[in-house]
GROMACS .gro file of C-alpha atoms in nm:
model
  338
    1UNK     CA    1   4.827  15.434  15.580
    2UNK     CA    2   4.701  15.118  15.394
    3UNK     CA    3   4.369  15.140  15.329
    4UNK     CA    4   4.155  14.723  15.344
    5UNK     CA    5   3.806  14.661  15.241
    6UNK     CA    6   3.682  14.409  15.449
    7UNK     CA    7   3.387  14.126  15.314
    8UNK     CA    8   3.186  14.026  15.622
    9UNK     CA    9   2.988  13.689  15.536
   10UNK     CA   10   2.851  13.620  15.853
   11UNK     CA   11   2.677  13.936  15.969
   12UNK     CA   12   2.651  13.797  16.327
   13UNK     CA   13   2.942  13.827  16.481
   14UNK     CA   14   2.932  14.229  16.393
   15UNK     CA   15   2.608  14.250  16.507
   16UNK     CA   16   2.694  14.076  16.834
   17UNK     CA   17   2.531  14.254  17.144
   18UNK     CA   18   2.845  14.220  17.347
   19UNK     CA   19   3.202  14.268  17.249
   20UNK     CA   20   3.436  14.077  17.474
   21UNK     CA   21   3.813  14.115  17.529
   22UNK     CA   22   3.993  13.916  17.330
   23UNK     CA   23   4.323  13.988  17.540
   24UNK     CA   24   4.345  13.958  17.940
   25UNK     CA   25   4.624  14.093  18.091
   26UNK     CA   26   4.777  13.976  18.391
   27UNK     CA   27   4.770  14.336  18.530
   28UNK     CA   28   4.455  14.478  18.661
   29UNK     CA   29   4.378  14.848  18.545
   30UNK     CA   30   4.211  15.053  18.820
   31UNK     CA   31   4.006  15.330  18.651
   32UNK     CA   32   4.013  15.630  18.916
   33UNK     CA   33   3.794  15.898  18.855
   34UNK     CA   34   3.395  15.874  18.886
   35UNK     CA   35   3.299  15.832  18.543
   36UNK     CA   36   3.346  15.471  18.523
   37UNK     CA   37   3.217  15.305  18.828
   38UNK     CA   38   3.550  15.091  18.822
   39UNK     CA   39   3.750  15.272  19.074
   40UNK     CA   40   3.744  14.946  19.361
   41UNK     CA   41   3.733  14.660  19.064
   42UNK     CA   42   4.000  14.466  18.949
   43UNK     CA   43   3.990  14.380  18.624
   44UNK     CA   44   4.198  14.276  18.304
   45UNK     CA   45   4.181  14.553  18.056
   46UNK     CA   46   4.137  14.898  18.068
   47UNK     CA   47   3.803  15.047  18.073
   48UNK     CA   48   3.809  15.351  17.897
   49UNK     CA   49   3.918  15.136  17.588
   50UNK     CA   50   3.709  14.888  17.570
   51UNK     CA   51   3.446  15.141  17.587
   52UNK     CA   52   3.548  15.328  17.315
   53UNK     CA   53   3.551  14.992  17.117
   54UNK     CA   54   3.199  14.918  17.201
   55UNK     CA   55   3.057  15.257  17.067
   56UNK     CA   56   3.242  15.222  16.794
   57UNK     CA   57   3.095  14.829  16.694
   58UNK     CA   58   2.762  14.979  16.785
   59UNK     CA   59   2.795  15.278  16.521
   60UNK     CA   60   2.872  15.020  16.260
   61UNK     CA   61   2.600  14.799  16.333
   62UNK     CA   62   2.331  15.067  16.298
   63UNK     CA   63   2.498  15.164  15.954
   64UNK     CA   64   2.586  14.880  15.883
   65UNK     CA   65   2.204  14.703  15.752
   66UNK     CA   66   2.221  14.485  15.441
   67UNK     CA   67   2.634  14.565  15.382
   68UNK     CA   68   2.847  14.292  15.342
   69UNK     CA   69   3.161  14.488  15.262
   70UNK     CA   70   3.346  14.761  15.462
   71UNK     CA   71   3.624  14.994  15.468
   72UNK     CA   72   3.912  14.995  15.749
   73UNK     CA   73   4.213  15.196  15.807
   74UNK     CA   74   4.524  14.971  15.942
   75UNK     CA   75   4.616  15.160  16.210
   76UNK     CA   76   4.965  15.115  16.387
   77UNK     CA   77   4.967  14.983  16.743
   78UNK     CA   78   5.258  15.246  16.863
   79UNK     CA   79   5.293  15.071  17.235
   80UNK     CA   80   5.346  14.689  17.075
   81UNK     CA   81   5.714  14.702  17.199
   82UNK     CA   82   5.641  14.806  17.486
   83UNK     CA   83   5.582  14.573  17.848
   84UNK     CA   84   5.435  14.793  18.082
   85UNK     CA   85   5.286  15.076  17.818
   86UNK     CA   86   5.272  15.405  18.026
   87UNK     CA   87   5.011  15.636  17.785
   88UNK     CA   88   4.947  15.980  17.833
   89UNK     CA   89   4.715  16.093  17.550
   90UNK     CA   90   4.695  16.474  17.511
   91UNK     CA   91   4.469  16.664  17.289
   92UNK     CA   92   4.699  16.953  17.141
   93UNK     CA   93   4.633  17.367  17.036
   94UNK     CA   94   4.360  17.566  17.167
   95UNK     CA   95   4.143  17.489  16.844
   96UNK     CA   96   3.971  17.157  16.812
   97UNK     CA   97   3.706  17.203  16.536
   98UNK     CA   98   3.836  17.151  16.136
   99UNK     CA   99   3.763  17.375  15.903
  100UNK     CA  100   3.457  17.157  15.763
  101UNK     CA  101   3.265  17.153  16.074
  102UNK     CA  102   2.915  17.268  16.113
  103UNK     CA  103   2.861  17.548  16.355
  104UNK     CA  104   2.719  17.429  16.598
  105UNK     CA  105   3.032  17.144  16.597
  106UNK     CA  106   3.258  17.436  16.613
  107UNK     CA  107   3.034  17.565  16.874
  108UNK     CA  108   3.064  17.286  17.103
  109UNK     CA  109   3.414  17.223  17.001
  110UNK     CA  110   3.524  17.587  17.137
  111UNK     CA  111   3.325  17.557  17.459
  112UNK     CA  112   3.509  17.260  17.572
  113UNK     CA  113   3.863  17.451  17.485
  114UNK     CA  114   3.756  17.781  17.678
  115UNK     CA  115   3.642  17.532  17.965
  116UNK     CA  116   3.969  17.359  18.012
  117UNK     CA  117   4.313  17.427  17.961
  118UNK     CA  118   4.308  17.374  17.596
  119UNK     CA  119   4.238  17.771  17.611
  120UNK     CA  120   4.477  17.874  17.893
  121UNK     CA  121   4.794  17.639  17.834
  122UNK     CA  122   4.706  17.498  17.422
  123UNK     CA  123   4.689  17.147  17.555
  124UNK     CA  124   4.444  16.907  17.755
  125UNK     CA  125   4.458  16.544  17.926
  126UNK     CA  126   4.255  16.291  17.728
  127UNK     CA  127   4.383  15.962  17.859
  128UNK     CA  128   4.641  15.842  18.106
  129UNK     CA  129   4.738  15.493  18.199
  130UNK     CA  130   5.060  15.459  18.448
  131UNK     CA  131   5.178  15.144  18.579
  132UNK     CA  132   5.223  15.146  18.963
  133UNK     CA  133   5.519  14.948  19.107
  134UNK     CA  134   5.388  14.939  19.459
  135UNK     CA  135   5.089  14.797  19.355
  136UNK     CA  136   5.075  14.607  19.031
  137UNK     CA  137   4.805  14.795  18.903
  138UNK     CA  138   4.733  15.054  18.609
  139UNK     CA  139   4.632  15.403  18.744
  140UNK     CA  140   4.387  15.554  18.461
  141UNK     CA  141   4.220  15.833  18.395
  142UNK     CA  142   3.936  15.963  18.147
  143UNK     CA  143   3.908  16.276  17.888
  144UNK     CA  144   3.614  16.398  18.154
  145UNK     CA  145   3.863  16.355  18.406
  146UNK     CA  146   4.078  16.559  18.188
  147UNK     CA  147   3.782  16.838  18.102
  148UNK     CA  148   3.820  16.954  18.500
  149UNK     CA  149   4.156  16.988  18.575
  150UNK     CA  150   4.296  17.329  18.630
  151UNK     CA  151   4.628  17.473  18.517
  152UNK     CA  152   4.770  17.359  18.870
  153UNK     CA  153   4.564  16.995  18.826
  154UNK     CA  154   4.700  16.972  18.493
  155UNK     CA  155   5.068  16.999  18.605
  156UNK     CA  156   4.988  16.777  18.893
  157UNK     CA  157   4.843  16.524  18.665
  158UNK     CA  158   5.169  16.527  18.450
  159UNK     CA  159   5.384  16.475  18.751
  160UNK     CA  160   5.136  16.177  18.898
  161UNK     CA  161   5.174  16.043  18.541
  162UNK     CA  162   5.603  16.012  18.539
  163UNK     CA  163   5.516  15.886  18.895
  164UNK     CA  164   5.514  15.489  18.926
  165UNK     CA  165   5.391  15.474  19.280
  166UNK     CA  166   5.778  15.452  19.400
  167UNK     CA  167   5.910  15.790  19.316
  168UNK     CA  168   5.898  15.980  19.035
  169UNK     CA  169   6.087  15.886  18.721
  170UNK     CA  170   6.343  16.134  18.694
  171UNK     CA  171   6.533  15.930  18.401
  172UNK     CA  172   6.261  16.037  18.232
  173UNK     CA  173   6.289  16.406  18.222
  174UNK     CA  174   6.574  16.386  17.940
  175UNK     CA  175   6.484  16.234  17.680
  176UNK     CA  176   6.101  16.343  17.658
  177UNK     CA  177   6.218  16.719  17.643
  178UNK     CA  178   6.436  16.630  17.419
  179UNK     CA  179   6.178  16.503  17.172
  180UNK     CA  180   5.898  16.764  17.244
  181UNK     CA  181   6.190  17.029  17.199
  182UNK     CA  182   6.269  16.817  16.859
  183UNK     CA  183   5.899  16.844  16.736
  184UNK     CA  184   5.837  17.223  16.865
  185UNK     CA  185   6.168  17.298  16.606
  186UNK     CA  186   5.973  17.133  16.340
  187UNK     CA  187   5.602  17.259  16.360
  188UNK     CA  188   5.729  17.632  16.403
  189UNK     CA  189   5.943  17.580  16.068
  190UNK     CA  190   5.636  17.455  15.875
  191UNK     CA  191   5.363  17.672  15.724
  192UNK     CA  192   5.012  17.642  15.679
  193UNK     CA  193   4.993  17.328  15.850
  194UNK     CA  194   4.706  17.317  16.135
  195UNK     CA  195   4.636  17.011  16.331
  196UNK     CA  196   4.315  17.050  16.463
  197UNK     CA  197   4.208  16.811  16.749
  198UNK     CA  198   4.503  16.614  16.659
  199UNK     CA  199   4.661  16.446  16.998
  200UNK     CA  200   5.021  16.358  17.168
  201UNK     CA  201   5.112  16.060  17.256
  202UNK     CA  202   5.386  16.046  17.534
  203UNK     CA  203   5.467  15.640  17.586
  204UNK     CA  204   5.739  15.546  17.833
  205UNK     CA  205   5.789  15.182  17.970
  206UNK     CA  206   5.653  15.139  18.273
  207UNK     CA  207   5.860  14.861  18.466
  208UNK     CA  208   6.265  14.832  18.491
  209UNK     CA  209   6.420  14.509  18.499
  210UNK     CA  210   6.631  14.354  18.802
  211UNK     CA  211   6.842  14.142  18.614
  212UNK     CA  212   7.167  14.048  18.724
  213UNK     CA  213   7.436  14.171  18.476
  214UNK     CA  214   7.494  13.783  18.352
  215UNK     CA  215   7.193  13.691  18.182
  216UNK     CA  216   7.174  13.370  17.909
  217UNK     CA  217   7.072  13.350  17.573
  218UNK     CA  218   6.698  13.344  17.621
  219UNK     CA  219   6.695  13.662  17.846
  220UNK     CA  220   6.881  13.829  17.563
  221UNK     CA  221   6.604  13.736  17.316
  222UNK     CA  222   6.399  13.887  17.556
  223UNK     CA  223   6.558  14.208  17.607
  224UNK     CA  224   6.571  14.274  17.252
  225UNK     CA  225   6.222  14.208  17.231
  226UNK     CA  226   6.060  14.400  17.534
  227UNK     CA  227   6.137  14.708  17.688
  228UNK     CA  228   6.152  14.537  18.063
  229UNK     CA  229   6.575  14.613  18.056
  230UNK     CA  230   6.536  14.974  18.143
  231UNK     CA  231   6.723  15.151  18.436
  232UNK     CA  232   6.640  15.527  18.526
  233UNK     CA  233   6.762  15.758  18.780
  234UNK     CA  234   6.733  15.800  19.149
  235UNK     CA  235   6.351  15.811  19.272
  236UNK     CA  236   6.173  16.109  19.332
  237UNK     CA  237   5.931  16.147  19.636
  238UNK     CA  238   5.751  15.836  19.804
  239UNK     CA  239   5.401  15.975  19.650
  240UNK     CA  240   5.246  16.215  19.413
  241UNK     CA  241   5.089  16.518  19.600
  242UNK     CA  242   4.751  16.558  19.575
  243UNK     CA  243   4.516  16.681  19.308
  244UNK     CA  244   4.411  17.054  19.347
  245UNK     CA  245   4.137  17.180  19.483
  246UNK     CA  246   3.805  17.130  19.240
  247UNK     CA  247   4.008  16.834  19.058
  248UNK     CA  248   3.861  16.465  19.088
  249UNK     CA  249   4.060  16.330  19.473
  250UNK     CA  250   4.229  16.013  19.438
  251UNK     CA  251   4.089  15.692  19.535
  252UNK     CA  252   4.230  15.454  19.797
  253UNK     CA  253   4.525  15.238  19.638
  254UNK     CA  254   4.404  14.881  19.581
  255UNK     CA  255   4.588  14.600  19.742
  256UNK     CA  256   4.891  14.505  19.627
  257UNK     CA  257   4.920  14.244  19.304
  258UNK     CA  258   5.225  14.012  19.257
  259UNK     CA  259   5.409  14.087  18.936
  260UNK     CA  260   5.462  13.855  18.729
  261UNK     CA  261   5.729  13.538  18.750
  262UNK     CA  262   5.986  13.544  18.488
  263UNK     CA  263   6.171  13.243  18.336
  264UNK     CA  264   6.464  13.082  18.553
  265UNK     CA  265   6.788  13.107  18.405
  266UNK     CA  266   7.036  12.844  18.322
  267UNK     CA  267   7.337  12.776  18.486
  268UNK     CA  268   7.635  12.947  18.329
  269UNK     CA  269   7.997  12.934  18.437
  270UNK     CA  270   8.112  13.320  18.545
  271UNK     CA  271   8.348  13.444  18.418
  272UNK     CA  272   8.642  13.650  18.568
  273UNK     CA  273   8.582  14.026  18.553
  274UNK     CA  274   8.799  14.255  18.341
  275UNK     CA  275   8.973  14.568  18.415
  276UNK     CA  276   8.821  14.658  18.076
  277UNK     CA  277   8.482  14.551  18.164
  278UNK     CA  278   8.214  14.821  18.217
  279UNK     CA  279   8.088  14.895  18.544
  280UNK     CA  280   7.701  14.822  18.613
  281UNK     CA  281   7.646  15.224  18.562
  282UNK     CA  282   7.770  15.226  18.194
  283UNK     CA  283   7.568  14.891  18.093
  284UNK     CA  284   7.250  15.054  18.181
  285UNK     CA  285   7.039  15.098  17.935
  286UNK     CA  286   6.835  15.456  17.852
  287UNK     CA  287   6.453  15.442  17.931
  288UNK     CA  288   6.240  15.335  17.649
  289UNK     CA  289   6.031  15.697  17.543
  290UNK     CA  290   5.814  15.742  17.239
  291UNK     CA  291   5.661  16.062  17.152
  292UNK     CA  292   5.419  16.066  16.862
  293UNK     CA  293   5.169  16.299  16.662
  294UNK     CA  294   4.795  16.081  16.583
  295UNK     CA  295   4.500  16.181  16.492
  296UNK     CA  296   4.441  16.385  16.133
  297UNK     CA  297   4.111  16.372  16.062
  298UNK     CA  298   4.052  16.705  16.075
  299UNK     CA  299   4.444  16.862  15.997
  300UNK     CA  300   4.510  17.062  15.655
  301UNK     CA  301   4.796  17.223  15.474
  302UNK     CA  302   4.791  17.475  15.200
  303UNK     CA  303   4.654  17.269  14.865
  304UNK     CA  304   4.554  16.979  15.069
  305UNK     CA  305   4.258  16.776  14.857
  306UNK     CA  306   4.118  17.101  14.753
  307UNK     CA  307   4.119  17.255  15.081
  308UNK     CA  308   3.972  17.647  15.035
  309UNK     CA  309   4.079  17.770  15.368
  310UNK     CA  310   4.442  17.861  15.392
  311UNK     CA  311   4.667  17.949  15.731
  312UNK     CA  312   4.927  18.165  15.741
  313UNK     CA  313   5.266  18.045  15.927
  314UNK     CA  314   5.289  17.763  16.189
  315UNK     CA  315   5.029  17.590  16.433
  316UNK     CA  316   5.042  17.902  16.699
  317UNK     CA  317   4.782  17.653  16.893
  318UNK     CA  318   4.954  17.352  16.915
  319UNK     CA  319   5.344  17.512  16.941
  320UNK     CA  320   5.169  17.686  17.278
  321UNK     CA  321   5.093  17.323  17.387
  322UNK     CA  322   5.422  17.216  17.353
  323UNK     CA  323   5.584  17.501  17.499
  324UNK     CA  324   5.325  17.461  17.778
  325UNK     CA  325   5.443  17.106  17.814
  326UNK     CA  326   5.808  17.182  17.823
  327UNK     CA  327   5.764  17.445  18.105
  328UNK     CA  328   5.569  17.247  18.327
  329UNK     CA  329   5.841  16.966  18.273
  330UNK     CA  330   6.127  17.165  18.348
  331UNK     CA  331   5.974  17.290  18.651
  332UNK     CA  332   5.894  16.919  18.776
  333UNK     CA  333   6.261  16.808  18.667
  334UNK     CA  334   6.389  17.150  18.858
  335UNK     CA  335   6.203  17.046  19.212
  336UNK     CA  336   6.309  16.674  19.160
  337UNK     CA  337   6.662  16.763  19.210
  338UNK     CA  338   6.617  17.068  19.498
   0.00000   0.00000   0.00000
């Protein structure tokens, strides 16, 4: 990961009381749970985010003094290729605290794990954005949101989230169990890694296109450059059930928001079908599904920078987490098809 040092000249603009959004979306996020105040407002970028950005500008202007030069990590922006990025952030294993942290860090750090599922299923909801086709708007949801749920709210939460206010995305099933089966090989092969309040990200493209099997040059540009040509499988049921009992209830949907207009296509001459042609079914494309590993501050490996603790074997703490993951999956998949 490329490491920049950054020369600020102009101290100002850091030290700014307010950070704007530099980026409005045309989709309004809708932040339900009762954390953020946001759950009736409409607006153009997601909360929880923009928060996070604001602490963090605030913790470097209190360090930040008489310094005119800083260090940055380039981090990658995994959802860039996406349209309609549907996130579900995931803090994995039932450990969260490195093996540098103080004890009361560790202290706090295990209370939150044997006060959520983190203890109980080796995995926890941090984050969840979903894009809802009936209404135009991003369902989200918090890491205190996340705290709360039960075993049962956690599967629930997992189902609302491969829900897109339609039916549920059954396409999807495949090919994320395929990865998380993929990476579960992997981490129980390896030894002495631990990945301690590392996270999953699960990304899937929120919105399928409609396009009519003809399309011109420029909607070809465009399909190699978004991920708005996807086609899935038959919908699931009209709505997600509710959350369970002692889980954060779901606030009324917000009225409905016009998606947004594409570009008009230019008149081309058809041309006769083939017998060889494919039908509709075979040009359909496979849903666009990302599954990635982030977050190492706090991971080690046998002989890593002078690391004194060693493990022994695999991440048994984050493997559970997967294998939680996959269960709770298959079980969804299973009732999508009874």
């Amino acid at each position: 990961m490329p490491l920049y040092f950054i020369h600020v000249s102009n101290l100002a603009e850091l030290k700014s009381p307010r950070l704007e959004p530099k980026i409005h979306l045309d989709l309004p996020f809708q932040m339900l749970d009762w954390n953020s105040g946001l759950s009736s407002e409409k607006i153009s970028h997601n909360p929880w985010s923009l928060r996070c950005h604001k602490q963090q500008l605030s913790r470097m202007r209190s360090e930040s003094k008489d310094r005119k030069l800083f260090k940055f990590l380039l981090l990658e922006n995994v959802v860039h290729h996406f349209s309609y990025p549907c996130i579900l952030d995931l803090k994995m294993g039932t450990r969260q605290h490195g093996d540098d942290a103080s004890e009361e860090k560790a202290a706090r750090q295990m209370k939150k794990c044997e006060q959520s599922t983190s203890a109980t299923l080796g995995v926890r909801l941090c984050g969840m954005q979903v894009y809802q086709l009936n209404t135009g708007h991003y369902l989200c949801r918090n890491k205190y949101y996340g705290r709360g749920l039960s075993a049962e709210g956690f599967g629930q939460a997992l189902q609302q989230y491969m829900h897109n206010g339609r039916g549920l995305r059954r396409d999807l099933f495949e090919p994320i169990l395929h990865k998380l089966h993929s990476l579960k090989a992997v981490l129980e092969r390896q030894a002495s890694y631990r990945f301690y309040s590392s996270s999953l990200l699960i990304i899937y493209e929120g919105k399928k296109s409609e396009a009519p099997a003809s399309v011109n040059s420029g909607q070809l540009v465009a399909r190699q450059k978004t991920a708005e040509e996807l086609h899935g499988g038959n919908p699931g049921p009209v709505a997600p059930p509710p959350p369970a009992a002692g889980d954060t209830p779901r606030a009324a949907d917000p009225p409905s928001h016009p998606d947004s207009s594409s570009c008009p296509a230019l008149p081309l001459t058809p041309l006769p079908p083939s017998p060889s042609a494919p039908s509709p079914q075979q040009q359909q494309q496979p849903p666009l599904v990302d599954v990635r590993m982030i977050d190492f501050a706090h991971s080690t490996f046998k002989g890593f920078r002078g690391d004194t603790a060693v493990h022994d074997g695999p991440d048994r703490g984050y493997v559970l987490g997967l294998e939680s993951l996959i269960q709770i999956l298959e079980g969804l998949q299973a009732e999508s098809h009874q």
